[in-house]
């Protein structure tokens, strides 16, 4: 495959992953509303019809694999094309974010594996599986309460308390790991999103600077949105409704 083809695949897989993180961050911000919001939302995702949850998971997994494989192939290709290192190591105008892509990417991969074991598989805290709660019927956009109440069951997994306990002061080092990973995510995306625009052909000279700025704004907005949750738990703004 040509290097242009690889760059295109890398951008396309990156686009899927960025789309996911934006949606995931917006979903997570429901932690700042009533616990019913995130609990109904999680229930709705877990019970999507036609195995859609697994389709989404498969697409994300494929996107991660394609993203990593094309990145490795492009690095090898660049090394072959330029066997001798530059005398001056620092490439012209390269930013900190662009030079650290492979390291931030690798640490993010480790973060994602831990994060899935933490909150999806819950093997880090098997007791999280036992956290159940009654929906309070506060009225959310998900409409799960009505459906469950109709069949006489309003108990769902207490994702709100799970996240609040997972980031509590007792596990401050986990919160710290998340916050550091979110800083690395912001660096990775501030360069990644602007390269993605370039590879997908959305970047001419007029738009170049604007899109670069947009990439930085999106990346750091994601940092603020994601990091606000462990920070709010540590500050006592979000507290578990059960222990
Ligand atoms: C503080 C930040 C975050 C919080 C509070 C959070 C919260 C959660 C929770 C509660 C779940 C499990 C949902 C459930 O099964 O009920 C989850 C799943 C997941 N999160 Fe996050 N997340 C955060 C950041 C991130 C980031 C930055 C990424 C990606 C880079 C990410 C990727 C995922 C993935 C891939 C899943 C698994 C989805 C699935 O297959 O079910 N999360 N997250």
XYZ file of C-alpha atoms and ligand atoms in Angstrom:
286
model
C 0.000 0.000 0.000
C 1.228 3.514 -0.780
C 2.191 5.765 2.097
C -0.694 8.049 1.107
C -3.071 5.092 1.511
C -1.623 4.365 4.953
C -1.966 7.990 6.001
C -5.554 7.955 4.825
C -6.330 4.801 6.827
C -4.635 6.298 9.855
C -6.730 9.468 9.530
C -9.956 7.524 9.015
C -9.357 5.272 12.035
C -8.351 8.383 14.018
C -11.597 10.074 12.994
C -13.630 7.130 14.336
C -11.686 7.242 17.620
C -12.013 11.042 17.986
C -15.758 10.744 17.291
C -15.988 8.140 20.031
C -14.053 10.188 22.613
C -16.169 13.300 21.941
C -19.391 11.273 22.383
C -17.984 9.480 25.447
C -16.989 12.775 27.099
C -20.430 14.312 26.512
C -22.044 11.134 27.894
C -19.766 11.217 30.960
C -20.635 14.843 31.751
C -24.066 13.533 32.815
C -22.245 12.682 36.066
C -22.835 16.358 36.954
C -26.625 15.925 36.694
C -28.761 13.619 38.827
C -27.331 10.028 39.151
C -30.320 8.778 37.125
C -28.913 10.458 34.019
C -25.700 8.427 33.758
C -27.346 5.270 35.153
C -30.169 5.357 32.602
C -27.720 6.232 29.843
C -25.414 3.311 30.715
C -28.415 0.975 30.934
C -29.603 2.139 27.529
C -26.163 1.515 25.957
C -25.838 -1.903 27.621
C -29.243 -2.987 26.312
C -29.047 -1.605 22.766
C -31.013 -3.843 20.372
C -29.591 -6.160 17.662
C -26.214 -6.561 19.377
C -25.384 -2.960 18.456
C -23.136 -2.561 21.511
C -20.892 -5.329 20.153
C -20.923 -3.836 16.657
C -19.706 -0.517 18.116
C -17.066 -2.331 20.211
C -15.850 -4.245 17.149
C -15.613 -1.072 15.048
C -13.632 0.638 17.841
C -11.307 -2.347 18.228
C -10.691 -2.475 14.466
C -10.069 1.295 14.427
C -7.479 0.953 17.226
C -5.735 -1.945 15.414
C -5.672 -0.152 12.032
C -4.456 3.059 13.716
C -1.543 1.293 15.451
C -0.545 -0.920 12.504
C -0.511 1.988 10.023
C 1.435 4.133 12.535
C 4.105 1.432 12.908
C 4.297 0.907 9.122
C 4.670 4.655 8.526
C 7.454 4.916 11.124
C 9.324 2.015 9.472
C 8.817 3.585 6.046
C 10.136 6.964 7.231
C 13.194 5.332 8.778
C 13.947 3.482 5.496
C 13.532 6.648 3.461
C 15.873 8.534 5.772
C 18.497 6.055 7.045
C 20.801 8.767 8.344
C 19.595 10.884 11.229
C 19.660 14.621 10.723
C 22.731 16.281 12.177
C 20.420 18.588 14.095
C 17.957 16.211 15.697
C 15.096 18.604 16.208
C 13.095 18.739 12.961
C 12.097 22.141 11.688
C 9.061 23.551 13.508
C 8.073 20.196 14.996
C 5.983 20.684 18.114
C 6.327 18.764 21.376
C 2.995 17.048 20.594
C 4.114 15.887 17.126
C 7.445 14.535 18.369
C 5.854 12.514 21.179
C 2.987 10.917 19.210
C 4.297 7.346 19.528
C 4.925 7.657 23.296
C 1.627 9.367 24.113
C -0.106 6.791 21.867
C 1.517 3.851 23.690
C 0.635 5.200 27.141
C -2.937 5.837 25.963
C -3.152 2.213 24.847
C -2.122 1.129 28.358
C -4.678 3.585 29.782
C -7.479 2.138 27.621
C -6.651 -1.444 28.698
C -6.685 -0.395 32.378
C -9.835 1.705 31.903
C -11.750 -1.227 30.380
C -10.674 -3.524 33.239
C -11.629 -0.750 35.699
C -15.142 0.243 34.577
C -16.310 -2.164 31.835
C -15.004 -5.594 32.923
C -14.728 -4.328 36.544
C -12.019 -6.865 37.353
C -10.030 -4.169 39.224
C -12.982 -3.886 41.679
C -15.200 -6.990 41.314
C -17.459 -5.464 44.034
C -18.549 -2.822 41.467
C -20.738 -5.502 39.870
C -22.903 -5.585 43.000
C -23.669 -1.837 42.881
C -27.350 -1.636 41.952
C -29.739 1.269 42.376
C -33.412 2.131 41.897
C -34.038 4.817 39.287
C -35.767 7.817 40.893
C -37.833 8.975 37.886
C -36.246 12.435 37.710
C -36.936 12.551 33.974
C -33.994 12.191 31.599
C -33.748 12.189 27.825
C -33.204 8.425 27.830
C -36.706 7.362 28.849
C -35.474 4.124 30.396
C -37.374 4.650 33.683
C -40.758 4.506 31.970
C -39.881 1.359 30.046
C -38.576 -0.431 33.146
C -41.412 0.790 35.376
C -43.857 -0.657 32.821
C -42.428 -4.134 33.480
C -42.257 -3.527 37.245
C -38.459 -3.257 37.456
C -36.483 -0.041 37.971
C -33.205 -1.449 39.303
C -30.110 -0.744 37.205
C -26.321 -0.875 37.583
C -25.179 2.110 39.699
C -22.578 3.476 37.284
C -22.700 6.843 39.113
C -21.501 5.373 42.419
C -19.058 3.059 40.613
C -17.284 6.048 39.028
C -17.501 8.104 42.251
C -15.954 5.251 44.286
C -13.382 4.485 41.565
C -12.023 8.066 41.748
C -12.430 8.549 45.517
C -9.570 9.880 47.696
C -8.791 6.300 48.772
C -7.760 5.574 45.158
C -6.200 9.015 44.486
C -3.409 7.359 42.486
C -6.003 5.981 40.025
C -7.477 9.486 39.586
C -3.960 10.840 39.092
C -3.271 8.203 36.421
C -6.502 9.191 34.648
C -5.711 12.919 34.805
C -2.152 12.388 33.487
C -3.529 10.130 30.718
C -6.014 12.880 29.766
C -3.121 15.380 29.473
C -1.375 12.901 27.135
C -4.634 12.415 25.208
C -4.842 16.195 24.712
C -1.252 16.333 23.394
C -1.864 13.317 21.144
C -5.050 14.842 19.711
C -3.769 18.406 19.344
C -1.309 17.089 16.736
C -3.389 14.064 15.646
C -6.512 16.029 14.708
C -4.559 18.541 12.615
C -2.707 15.735 10.748
C -6.040 14.026 10.252
C -7.454 17.139 8.568
C -4.383 17.223 6.340
C -4.519 13.531 5.361
C -8.233 13.716 4.614
C -7.533 16.669 2.345
C -9.392 19.299 4.378
C -6.424 21.588 4.733
C -5.315 24.244 2.341
C -3.168 27.271 3.142
C -6.109 29.445 4.136
C -7.578 26.880 6.498
C -4.313 25.482 7.797
C -3.938 27.805 10.786
C -7.630 27.776 11.663
C -7.781 23.974 11.607
C -4.595 23.746 13.686
C -6.208 26.040 16.259
C -9.468 24.066 16.136
C -7.467 20.854 16.776
C -5.848 22.360 19.879
C -9.193 23.671 21.172
C -10.940 20.283 20.652
C -8.040 18.423 22.304
C -7.953 20.609 25.439
C -11.762 20.811 25.677
C -11.686 16.993 25.844
C -9.075 17.212 28.593
C -11.246 19.608 30.652
C -14.403 17.510 30.109
C -12.816 14.163 31.013
C -10.539 15.363 33.829
C -13.391 17.324 35.463
C -14.900 14.032 36.686
C -12.026 12.638 38.807
C -11.308 16.218 39.942
C -14.970 16.732 40.985
C -14.904 13.433 42.907
C -11.660 14.355 44.692
C -13.132 17.773 45.595
C -16.291 16.149 46.981
C -18.553 17.694 44.303
C -19.526 14.192 43.103
C -20.034 11.635 45.894
C -21.243 8.005 45.722
C -24.882 7.440 46.687
C -23.813 4.136 48.307
C -20.516 2.557 49.425
C -12.481 10.544 33.419
C -12.659 10.065 32.226
C -13.518 8.876 31.907
C -14.586 8.333 32.591
C -15.230 8.803 33.883
C -15.034 7.194 31.828
C -16.081 6.368 32.186
C -16.379 5.162 31.595
C -17.321 4.190 32.099
C -18.157 4.364 33.365
C -17.340 3.138 31.244
C -18.157 1.847 31.350
C -19.555 2.030 30.927
C -20.354 0.808 31.286
O -20.005 -0.279 30.796
O -21.311 0.932 32.038
C -16.385 3.437 30.181
C -16.117 2.620 29.107
C -15.176 2.902 28.130
N -14.406 4.025 28.027
Fe -14.355 5.560 29.340
N -14.252 7.083 30.694
C -13.305 8.087 30.705
C -12.344 8.334 29.760
C -12.153 7.578 28.618
C -11.208 7.868 27.563
C -10.297 9.080 27.538
C -11.303 6.881 26.636
C -10.545 6.687 25.355
C -9.375 7.214 25.092
C -12.309 5.968 27.093
C -12.685 4.823 26.438
C -13.614 3.911 26.907
C -13.904 2.652 26.246
C -13.263 2.140 24.942
C -14.885 2.022 27.004
C -15.508 0.647 26.775
C -16.814 0.754 26.075
C -17.446 -0.622 26.031
O -16.985 -1.450 25.277
O -18.393 -0.863 26.777
N -12.814 6.413 28.291
N -15.827 4.679 30.424
